[in-house]
Amino acid sequence: MYRAPVEDIAFTLKHVAGMKSALDAGTFGDLGEDLVDAVLGEAGRFATDEIASLYKIGDEQGAVLKDATVTTPPGWKELYRRWIDGGWNALSGPEEYGGQALPTMLGVAALEMWNSAAMAFGIGPTLTMGAVEALDKHASQELKSKYLEKLVSGEWMGTMNLTEPQAGSDLNALRARAEPVGDGTYRIFGQKIFITYGEHDFTDNIIHLVLARLPDAPAGTRGISLFLVPKFLVGDDGSLGARNDVFCSGLEHKLGIHASPTCTMIYGDGFGGAAPGAIGWLIGEENKGLACMFTMMNNARLCVGMQGVAVAEAATQKAIAYANERRQGKAASYTDTGMAPIVHHPDVQRTLLTMKALTQTARAISYCCAHAIDLARVSAGDEAAHWRDRANLLTPLAKAFSTDIGVEVASLGLQVHGGMGFIEETGAAALYRDARIAPIYEGTNGIQAIDLVMRKLPLGGGEHVHGFIGELATVANAVRTSNLEGFGRTADALDKAFGELSEATRFLQKLSADGRSDEALAGATPYLKLISLAAGGAYLAQGALADQGRIALCRFFAENLLGEVSALKDRVVDGAESLAIAGKALISA
């Protein structure tokens, strides 16, 4: 069973992502290492002892829909109550509404543990936290006063309603409509699909954030507005009133995360005899809803990245434990009698070390993204702008690379289990099934790569990314001059990777500047992996410099996995023409 790796999480936060230096500088006020360690320790205990024990029943029984009501698996409702009673939902919420206002870094570290223990559980509060951020930044004071306190505490949960049957990633096709009533409210009509925790029994109210079009709104995404639509209407005193005209008409039967209800939501169908039209309130300005929603989506993208890290960690733990128990064949390193535990076989060792290195790499990237978000929030002027650019640069890496790694590591974990991995009782297959959704939702990983190349490489006039590469290069120099034993060819491998990264970056920037966007986009996905591997190598080396016990894994990554950067650079620079030719054949087939 999963055990939260509190020590490794704390180390990465402090010595790789930058939390220790921030704490020492007083960046987060009175927050100190003692409190950080206490929060992480208790979060780890709760994840290990409370959440993980309910994972299997959640996967096997799932959520059930009957008469428009969703029932979660046995024990899950009570688990959620214990979770919010512990104050976990309020960890990074605004103090004004009962939150603890702790750094994003600490929040995503706890989120990793929730999702490792049960991804289907951890995903629900993720959306509530995103709704809190969107309302805090964009809603009227009246809406904040009525809804934020209970959302921050977790007494109510929030959702994000974007997708429609004809409008997935392309929100230009969105059809849900909102009709002004004249009293400050709107009537919402339409269907939304794939709505996570759109209906459940955790809380007595659910606050939906819904994208819809006003009458005569401009076409495309310029004509989308954002509305708050509660399941139950809320009185001025905070009491619950009549049921709103919104209901769940169906649950998706999914590959994984079975305990998380993925709902089809119907707005404005006259549910329960109500007057047609779900009552909603505008968030922000008319026709500016996408900007408001992106506040929530950017939060969600980092959180989804943490799901990738989380599943990778759980799969790695499970595979290492199995490899130490399962006996098969002979191995030169095994001197006892009988068959050797398979962990003694070099190929199994290679697989396990790959899992471990990729997991730590994805964790470091995601925590560094959270660190940039925190510093952007507490800084001012040019420094704040620098950290905003850094957070924007790292967000697609944190989301896409980490979730790709989650799938890859879960697959490798299944391979370590051999035939038993394909059998549900071991739990290896369940992790693989859970992981597979994360590269798809909150903007597919292909969209993240497009965002990186077309919107993030131009940041700071195109120089921010090169400053980032320069920072990474200083780590290679520190390794070379450290005189520490065991690094092998790590410094040379890092230098080569950063050279390849710099070349690929300037190549893509020139294509974009020359108006050759299709050629640039052809290399977007390999480029995202390239920059992630290069950055991850530097982060592993940074950790190894701080703790010599980490040198061996750092060297393994540098000498066994980092070489892929060269092939990825070739795909970025030379792959566009062949892709275009073969793509035409696909179109005409």
PDB file of N, CA and C in Angstrom, residues 438-488:
ATOM      1  N   ALA A 438      -5.199  11.831 -17.412  1.00  0.00           N
ATOM      2  CA  ALA A 438      -4.535  13.098 -17.101  1.00  0.00           C
ATOM      3  C   ALA A 438      -3.899  13.785 -18.310  1.00  0.00           C
ATOM      4  N   PRO A 439      -3.323  13.064 -19.294  1.00  0.00           N
ATOM      5  CA  PRO A 439      -2.824  13.772 -20.481  1.00  0.00           C
ATOM      6  C   PRO A 439      -3.928  14.330 -21.380  1.00  0.00           C
ATOM      7  N   ILE A 440      -5.182  13.985 -21.080  1.00  0.00           N
ATOM      8  CA  ILE A 440      -6.294  14.391 -21.942  1.00  0.00           C
ATOM      9  C   ILE A 440      -6.999  15.632 -21.427  1.00  0.00           C
ATOM     10  N   TYR A 441      -7.349  15.639 -20.122  1.00  0.00           N
ATOM     11  CA  TYR A 441      -8.182  16.764 -19.678  1.00  0.00           C
ATOM     12  C   TYR A 441      -7.379  17.989 -19.253  1.00  0.00           C
ATOM     13  N   GLU A 442      -8.129  19.092 -19.054  1.00  0.00           N
ATOM     14  CA  GLU A 442      -7.563  20.424 -18.767  1.00  0.00           C
ATOM     15  C   GLU A 442      -6.611  20.878 -19.868  1.00  0.00           C
ATOM     16  N   GLY A 443      -6.986  20.608 -21.099  1.00  0.00           N
ATOM     17  CA  GLY A 443      -6.146  20.946 -22.240  1.00  0.00           C
ATOM     18  C   GLY A 443      -5.230  19.781 -22.552  1.00  0.00           C
ATOM     19  N   THR A 444      -5.488  19.074 -23.643  1.00  0.00           N
ATOM     20  CA  THR A 444      -4.677  17.907 -23.983  1.00  0.00           C
ATOM     21  C   THR A 444      -3.202  18.286 -24.033  1.00  0.00           C
ATOM     22  N   ASN A 445      -2.347  17.285 -23.914  1.00  0.00           N
ATOM     23  CA  ASN A 445      -0.911  17.587 -23.897  1.00  0.00           C
ATOM     24  C   ASN A 445      -0.416  18.146 -25.218  1.00  0.00           C
ATOM     25  N   GLY A 446      -1.095  17.811 -26.314  1.00  0.00           N
ATOM     26  CA  GLY A 446      -0.763  18.454 -27.579  1.00  0.00           C
ATOM     27  C   GLY A 446      -1.044  19.947 -27.538  1.00  0.00           C
ATOM     28  N   ILE A 447      -2.145  20.330 -26.894  1.00  0.00           N
ATOM     29  CA  ILE A 447      -2.475  21.753 -26.751  1.00  0.00           C
ATOM     30  C   ILE A 447      -1.456  22.439 -25.848  1.00  0.00           C
ATOM     31  N   GLN A 448      -0.998  21.740 -24.810  1.00  0.00           N
ATOM     32  CA  GLN A 448       0.037  22.319 -23.949  1.00  0.00           C
ATOM     33  C   GLN A 448       1.308  22.597 -24.737  1.00  0.00           C
ATOM     34  N   ALA A 449       1.668  21.689 -25.652  1.00  0.00           N
ATOM     35  CA  ALA A 449       2.864  21.884 -26.466  1.00  0.00           C
ATOM     36  C   ALA A 449       2.697  23.087 -27.399  1.00  0.00           C
ATOM     37  N   ILE A 450       1.508  23.223 -27.986  1.00  0.00           N
ATOM     38  CA  ILE A 450       1.224  24.396 -28.831  1.00  0.00           C
ATOM     39  C   ILE A 450       1.360  25.676 -28.018  1.00  0.00           C
ATOM     40  N   ASP A 451       0.775  25.665 -26.827  1.00  0.00           N
ATOM     41  CA  ASP A 451       0.848  26.831 -25.943  1.00  0.00           C
ATOM     42  C   ASP A 451       2.295  27.183 -25.617  1.00  0.00           C
ATOM     43  N   LEU A 452       3.103  26.163 -25.332  1.00  0.00           N
ATOM     44  CA  LEU A 452       4.507  26.394 -25.001  1.00  0.00           C
ATOM     45  C   LEU A 452       5.243  27.067 -26.149  1.00  0.00           C
ATOM     46  N   VAL A 453       5.095  26.534 -27.347  1.00  0.00           N
ATOM     47  CA  VAL A 453       5.874  27.020 -28.487  1.00  0.00           C
ATOM     48  C   VAL A 453       5.358  28.365 -29.008  1.00  0.00           C
ATOM     49  N   MET A 454       4.048  28.513 -29.062  1.00  0.00           N
ATOM     50  CA  MET A 454       3.494  29.716 -29.688  1.00  0.00           C
ATOM     51  C   MET A 454       3.305  30.878 -28.714  1.00  0.00           C
ATOM     52  N   ARG A 455       3.080  30.593 -27.430  1.00  0.00           N
ATOM     53  CA  ARG A 455       2.786  31.666 -26.482  1.00  0.00           C
ATOM     54  C   ARG A 455       3.855  31.848 -25.408  1.00  0.00           C
ATOM     55  N   LYS A 456       4.549  30.807 -25.052  1.00  0.00           N
ATOM     56  CA  LYS A 456       5.480  30.900 -23.942  1.00  0.00           C
ATOM     57  C   LYS A 456       6.921  31.159 -24.379  1.00  0.00           C
ATOM     58  N   LEU A 457       7.339  30.617 -25.531  1.00  0.00           N
ATOM     59  CA  LEU A 457       8.691  30.922 -26.012  1.00  0.00           C
ATOM     60  C   LEU A 457       8.871  32.408 -26.338  1.00  0.00           C
ATOM     61  N   PRO A 458       7.819  33.125 -26.754  1.00  0.00           N
ATOM     62  CA  PRO A 458       8.003  34.567 -27.000  1.00  0.00           C
ATOM     63  C   PRO A 458       8.043  35.434 -25.737  1.00  0.00           C
ATOM     64  N   LEU A 459       7.849  34.876 -24.546  1.00  0.00           N
ATOM     65  CA  LEU A 459       7.821  35.691 -23.328  1.00  0.00           C
ATOM     66  C   LEU A 459       9.113  36.473 -23.167  1.00  0.00           C
ATOM     67  N   GLY A 460       8.959  37.721 -22.703  1.00  0.00           N
ATOM     68  CA  GLY A 460      10.138  38.563 -22.499  1.00  0.00           C
ATOM     69  C   GLY A 460      10.877  38.843 -23.785  1.00  0.00           C
ATOM     70  N   GLY A 461      10.128  39.016 -24.877  1.00  0.00           N
ATOM     71  CA  GLY A 461      10.763  39.245 -26.157  1.00  0.00           C
ATOM     72  C   GLY A 461      11.544  38.044 -26.655  1.00  0.00           C
ATOM     73  N   GLY A 462      11.185  36.874 -26.170  1.00  0.00           N
ATOM     74  CA  GLY A 462      11.860  35.643 -26.567  1.00  0.00           C
ATOM     75  C   GLY A 462      13.074  35.315 -25.732  1.00  0.00           C
ATOM     76  N   GLU A 463      13.418  36.156 -24.778  1.00  0.00           N
ATOM     77  CA  GLU A 463      14.653  35.949 -24.013  1.00  0.00           C
ATOM     78  C   GLU A 463      14.433  35.248 -22.677  1.00  0.00           C
ATOM     79  N   HIS A 464      13.192  35.203 -22.196  1.00  0.00           N
ATOM     80  CA  HIS A 464      12.996  34.585 -20.884  1.00  0.00           C
ATOM     81  C   HIS A 464      13.425  33.124 -20.892  1.00  0.00           C
ATOM     82  N   VAL A 465      13.061  32.398 -21.926  1.00  0.00           N
ATOM     83  CA  VAL A 465      13.416  30.981 -21.970  1.00  0.00           C
ATOM     84  C   VAL A 465      14.925  30.791 -22.017  1.00  0.00           C
ATOM     85  N   HIS A 466      15.636  31.706 -22.665  1.00  0.00           N
ATOM     86  CA  HIS A 466      17.098  31.581 -22.733  1.00  0.00           C
ATOM     87  C   HIS A 466      17.741  31.909 -21.381  1.00  0.00           C
ATOM     88  N   GLY A 467      17.104  32.825 -20.637  1.00  0.00           N
ATOM     89  CA  GLY A 467      17.564  33.047 -19.272  1.00  0.00           C
ATOM     90  C   GLY A 467      17.380  31.823 -18.419  1.00  0.00           C
ATOM     91  N   PHE A 468      16.266  31.123 -18.642  1.00  0.00           N
ATOM     92  CA  PHE A 468      15.994  29.880 -17.927  1.00  0.00           C
ATOM     93  C   PHE A 468      17.037  28.823 -18.264  1.00  0.00           C
ATOM     94  N   ILE A 469      17.346  28.691 -19.536  1.00  0.00           N
ATOM     95  CA  ILE A 469      18.371  27.718 -19.951  1.00  0.00           C
ATOM     96  C   ILE A 469      19.715  28.076 -19.329  1.00  0.00           C
ATOM     97  N   GLY A 470      20.023  29.364 -19.261  1.00  0.00           N
ATOM     98  CA  GLY A 470      21.275  29.791 -18.632  1.00  0.00           C
ATOM     99  C   GLY A 470      21.332  29.419 -17.164  1.00  0.00           C
ATOM    100  N   GLU A 471      20.211  29.542 -16.464  1.00  0.00           N
ATOM    101  CA  GLU A 471      20.162  29.137 -15.058  1.00  0.00           C
ATOM    102  C   GLU A 471      20.418  27.639 -14.918  1.00  0.00           C
ATOM    103  N   LEU A 472      19.833  26.859 -15.812  1.00  0.00           N
ATOM    104  CA  LEU A 472      20.057  25.411 -15.771  1.00  0.00           C
ATOM    105  C   LEU A 472      21.523  25.079 -16.012  1.00  0.00           C
ATOM    106  N   ALA A 473      22.150  25.831 -16.917  1.00  0.00           N
ATOM    107  CA  ALA A 473      23.546  25.553 -17.256  1.00  0.00           C
ATOM    108  C   ALA A 473      24.483  25.774 -16.077  1.00  0.00           C
ATOM    109  N   THR A 474      24.116  26.676 -15.178  1.00  0.00           N
ATOM    110  CA  THR A 474      24.975  26.902 -14.012  1.00  0.00           C
ATOM    111  C   THR A 474      25.027  25.671 -13.116  1.00  0.00           C
ATOM    112  N   VAL A 475      23.986  24.841 -13.162  1.00  0.00           N
ATOM    113  CA  VAL A 475      23.978  23.615 -12.362  1.00  0.00           C
ATOM    114  C   VAL A 475      25.005  22.634 -12.904  1.00  0.00           C
ATOM    115  N   ALA A 476      25.106  22.550 -14.229  1.00  0.00           N
ATOM    116  CA  ALA A 476      26.113  21.668 -14.828  1.00  0.00           C
ATOM    117  C   ALA A 476      27.512  22.097 -14.413  1.00  0.00           C
ATOM    118  N   ASN A 477      27.751  23.391 -14.396  1.00  0.00           N
ATOM    119  CA  ASN A 477      29.067  23.890 -13.978  1.00  0.00           C
ATOM    120  C   ASN A 477      29.324  23.587 -12.512  1.00  0.00           C
ATOM    121  N   ALA A 478      28.286  23.689 -11.685  1.00  0.00           N
ATOM    122  CA  ALA A 478      28.439  23.384 -10.265  1.00  0.00           C
ATOM    123  C   ALA A 478      28.781  21.910 -10.061  1.00  0.00           C
ATOM    124  N   VAL A 479      28.184  21.039 -10.871  1.00  0.00           N
ATOM    125  CA  VAL A 479      28.528  19.619 -10.792  1.00  0.00           C
ATOM    126  C   VAL A 479      29.986  19.411 -11.162  1.00  0.00           C
ATOM    127  N   ARG A 480      30.428  20.067 -12.229  1.00  0.00           N
ATOM    128  CA  ARG A 480      31.803  19.885 -12.724  1.00  0.00           C
ATOM    129  C   ARG A 480      32.832  20.357 -11.701  1.00  0.00           C
ATOM    130  N   THR A 481      32.517  21.411 -10.985  1.00  0.00           N
ATOM    131  CA  THR A 481      33.489  21.990 -10.055  1.00  0.00           C
ATOM    132  C   THR A 481      33.299  21.531  -8.615  1.00  0.00           C
ATOM    133  N   SER A 482      32.361  20.603  -8.403  1.00  0.00           N
ATOM    134  CA  SER A 482      32.037  20.201  -7.028  1.00  0.00           C
ATOM    135  C   SER A 482      33.078  19.283  -6.405  1.00  0.00           C
ATOM    136  N   ASN A 483      33.811  18.554  -7.245  1.00  0.00           N
ATOM    137  CA  ASN A 483      34.785  17.558  -6.767  1.00  0.00           C
ATOM    138  C   ASN A 483      34.134  16.442  -5.954  1.00  0.00           C
ATOM    139  N   LEU A 484      32.828  16.279  -6.110  1.00  0.00           N
ATOM    140  CA  LEU A 484      32.141  15.182  -5.437  1.00  0.00           C
ATOM    141  C   LEU A 484      32.272  13.910  -6.275  1.00  0.00           C
ATOM    142  N   GLU A 485      32.486  12.801  -5.623  1.00  0.00           N
ATOM    143  CA  GLU A 485      32.631  11.541  -6.330  1.00  0.00           C
ATOM    144  C   GLU A 485      31.264  10.991  -6.752  1.00  0.00           C
ATOM    145  N   GLY A 486      31.257  10.278  -7.866  1.00  0.00           N
ATOM    146  CA  GLY A 486      30.070   9.543  -8.261  1.00  0.00           C
ATOM    147  C   GLY A 486      29.261  10.155  -9.374  1.00  0.00           C
ATOM    148  N   PHE A 487      29.565  11.399  -9.788  1.00  0.00           N
ATOM    149  CA  PHE A 487      28.762  12.039 -10.826  1.00  0.00           C
ATOM    150  C   PHE A 487      29.057  11.498 -12.225  1.00  0.00           C
ATOM    151  N   GLY A 488      30.205  10.844 -12.410  1.00  0.00           N
ATOM    152  CA  GLY A 488      30.533  10.294 -13.718  1.00  0.00           C
ATOM    153  C   GLY A 488      30.512  11.360 -14.801  1.00  0.00           C
TER     154      GLY A 488
END
